[in-house]
GROMACS .gro file of C-alpha atoms in nm:
model
  121
    1UNK     CA    1  -0.019  -0.037  -0.020
    2UNK     CA    2   0.148   0.288  -0.166
    3UNK     CA    3   0.199   0.548   0.198
    4UNK     CA    4   0.239   0.940   0.273
    5UNK     CA    5   0.510   1.076   0.462
    6UNK     CA    6   0.516   1.436   0.600
    7UNK     CA    7   0.712   1.585   0.808
    8UNK     CA    8   0.820   1.930   0.921
    9UNK     CA    9   0.632   2.013   1.182
   10UNK     CA   10   0.686   2.157   1.534
   11UNK     CA   11   0.622   2.525   1.771
   12UNK     CA   12   0.686   2.818   1.604
   13UNK     CA   13   0.671   3.176   1.742
   14UNK     CA   14   0.373   3.458   1.581
   15UNK     CA   15   0.591   3.537   1.226
   16UNK     CA   16   0.795   3.271   1.173
   17UNK     CA   17   0.809   3.011   0.962
   18UNK     CA   18   0.775   2.624   0.848
   19UNK     CA   19   0.861   2.396   0.585
   20UNK     CA   20   0.649   2.112   0.576
   21UNK     CA   21   0.804   1.778   0.345
   22UNK     CA   22   0.584   1.529   0.214
   23UNK     CA   23   0.801   1.202   0.074
   24UNK     CA   24   0.526   1.090  -0.228
   25UNK     CA   25   0.590   0.936  -0.606
   26UNK     CA   26   0.420   0.840  -0.862
   27UNK     CA   27   0.118   1.175  -0.819
   28UNK     CA   28   0.085   1.471  -0.980
   29UNK     CA   29  -0.172   1.623  -0.856
   30UNK     CA   30  -0.144   1.691  -0.464
   31UNK     CA   31  -0.220   1.919  -0.247
   32UNK     CA   32  -0.240   2.004   0.113
   33UNK     CA   33  -0.474   2.025   0.373
   34UNK     CA   34  -0.498   2.138   0.749
   35UNK     CA   35  -0.751   2.024   1.015
   36UNK     CA   36  -0.773   2.217   1.358
   37UNK     CA   37  -0.939   2.070   1.730
   38UNK     CA   38  -1.296   2.127   1.620
   39UNK     CA   39  -1.363   2.206   1.275
   40UNK     CA   40  -1.348   2.010   0.909
   41UNK     CA   41  -1.059   1.940   0.724
   42UNK     CA   42  -0.990   2.232   0.470
   43UNK     CA   43  -0.757   2.251   0.169
   44UNK     CA   44  -0.512   2.452   0.236
   45UNK     CA   45  -0.261   2.418  -0.115
   46UNK     CA   46  -0.252   2.176  -0.430
   47UNK     CA   47  -0.001   2.167  -0.745
   48UNK     CA   48  -0.059   2.018  -1.057
   49UNK     CA   49   0.284   1.989  -1.152
   50UNK     CA   50   0.120   1.858  -1.517
   51UNK     CA   51  -0.039   2.195  -1.585
   52UNK     CA   52   0.231   2.412  -1.406
   53UNK     CA   53  -0.057   2.548  -1.130
   54UNK     CA   54  -0.136   2.563  -0.748
   55UNK     CA   55  -0.446   2.653  -0.550
   56UNK     CA   56  -0.398   2.833  -0.260
   57UNK     CA   57  -0.732   2.920  -0.015
   58UNK     CA   58  -0.782   3.267   0.042
   59UNK     CA   59  -0.656   3.199   0.408
   60UNK     CA   60  -0.293   3.178   0.260
   61UNK     CA   61  -0.254   3.316  -0.004
   62UNK     CA   62   0.115   3.548  -0.005
   63UNK     CA   63   0.157   3.364   0.254
   64UNK     CA   64   0.136   2.912   0.184
   65UNK     CA   65   0.414   2.879  -0.166
   66UNK     CA   66   0.313   2.473  -0.205
   67UNK     CA   67   0.573   2.328  -0.448
   68UNK     CA   68   0.664   1.939  -0.612
   69UNK     CA   69   1.022   1.769  -0.641
   70UNK     CA   70   0.927   1.485  -0.917
   71UNK     CA   71   1.285   1.362  -0.846
   72UNK     CA   72   1.294   1.312  -0.567
   73UNK     CA   73   0.954   1.250  -0.509
   74UNK     CA   74   0.892   1.572  -0.262
   75UNK     CA   75   0.559   1.813  -0.227
   76UNK     CA   76   0.678   2.087   0.000
   77UNK     CA   77   0.480   2.342   0.165
   78UNK     CA   78   0.668   2.650   0.262
   79UNK     CA   79   0.466   2.788   0.574
   80UNK     CA   80   0.548   3.261   0.575
   81UNK     CA   81   0.438   3.443   0.812
   82UNK     CA   82   0.249   3.203   1.038
   83UNK     CA   83   0.002   3.313   1.256
   84UNK     CA   84  -0.190   3.156   1.551
   85UNK     CA   85  -0.557   3.056   1.350
   86UNK     CA   86  -0.310   2.844   1.095
   87UNK     CA   87  -0.273   2.630   1.425
   88UNK     CA   88  -0.356   2.243   1.320
   89UNK     CA   89  -0.255   1.861   1.174
   90UNK     CA   90  -0.144   1.916   0.849
   91UNK     CA   91  -0.183   1.633   0.630
   92UNK     CA   92  -0.095   1.534   0.276
   93UNK     CA   93  -0.312   1.392  -0.037
   94UNK     CA   94  -0.236   1.174  -0.322
   95UNK     CA   95  -0.445   1.061  -0.526
   96UNK     CA   96  -0.667   1.345  -0.745
   97UNK     CA   97  -1.044   1.240  -0.809
   98UNK     CA   98  -1.087   1.467  -1.098
   99UNK     CA   99  -1.471   1.515  -0.976
  100UNK     CA  100  -1.372   1.756  -0.730
  101UNK     CA  101  -1.223   2.027  -0.651
  102UNK     CA  102  -0.828   2.083  -0.519
  103UNK     CA  103  -0.988   2.206  -0.159
  104UNK     CA  104  -1.256   1.846  -0.088
  105UNK     CA  105  -1.163   1.613   0.093
  106UNK     CA  106  -1.303   1.383  -0.142
  107UNK     CA  107  -1.109   1.564  -0.409
  108UNK     CA  108  -0.840   1.309  -0.286
  109UNK     CA  109  -0.775   0.873  -0.157
  110UNK     CA  110  -0.421   0.888  -0.018
  111UNK     CA  111  -0.355   1.074   0.255
  112UNK     CA  112  -0.040   1.076   0.491
  113UNK     CA  113  -0.109   1.022   0.885
  114UNK     CA  114  -0.025   1.412   0.951
  115UNK     CA  115   0.214   1.672   1.173
  116UNK     CA  116   0.107   1.939   1.363
  117UNK     CA  117   0.208   2.227   1.357
  118UNK     CA  118   0.152   2.399   1.612
  119UNK     CA  119   0.205   2.814   1.592
  120UNK     CA  120   0.183   3.116   1.954
  121UNK     CA  121   0.215   3.449   1.997
   0.00000   0.00000   0.00000
């Protein structure tokens, strides 16, 4: 069974940066989601290297950058200017169903176990 493995989470002061990584291979369209306690899982950023396109939630535009290193089989999420409201478990997702939008959890059938990001003020 194919697995996705996230890393790079941690605790950081507001205004700081973190870079999340996801070891993945054989996928084109992928995304990062996050889920805060008591909230729905939400799409943060998506990527389609075959089209050269990236997608972002409004709440992270201008602060987060999603990228893919095909040769290293890695997916990244660079997070800058972090805010306390960014605190959540972050998940890597792959194996896209194009019948759903990139930010819909139903669009992906393969998920990692998550990495915790905590931003304190």
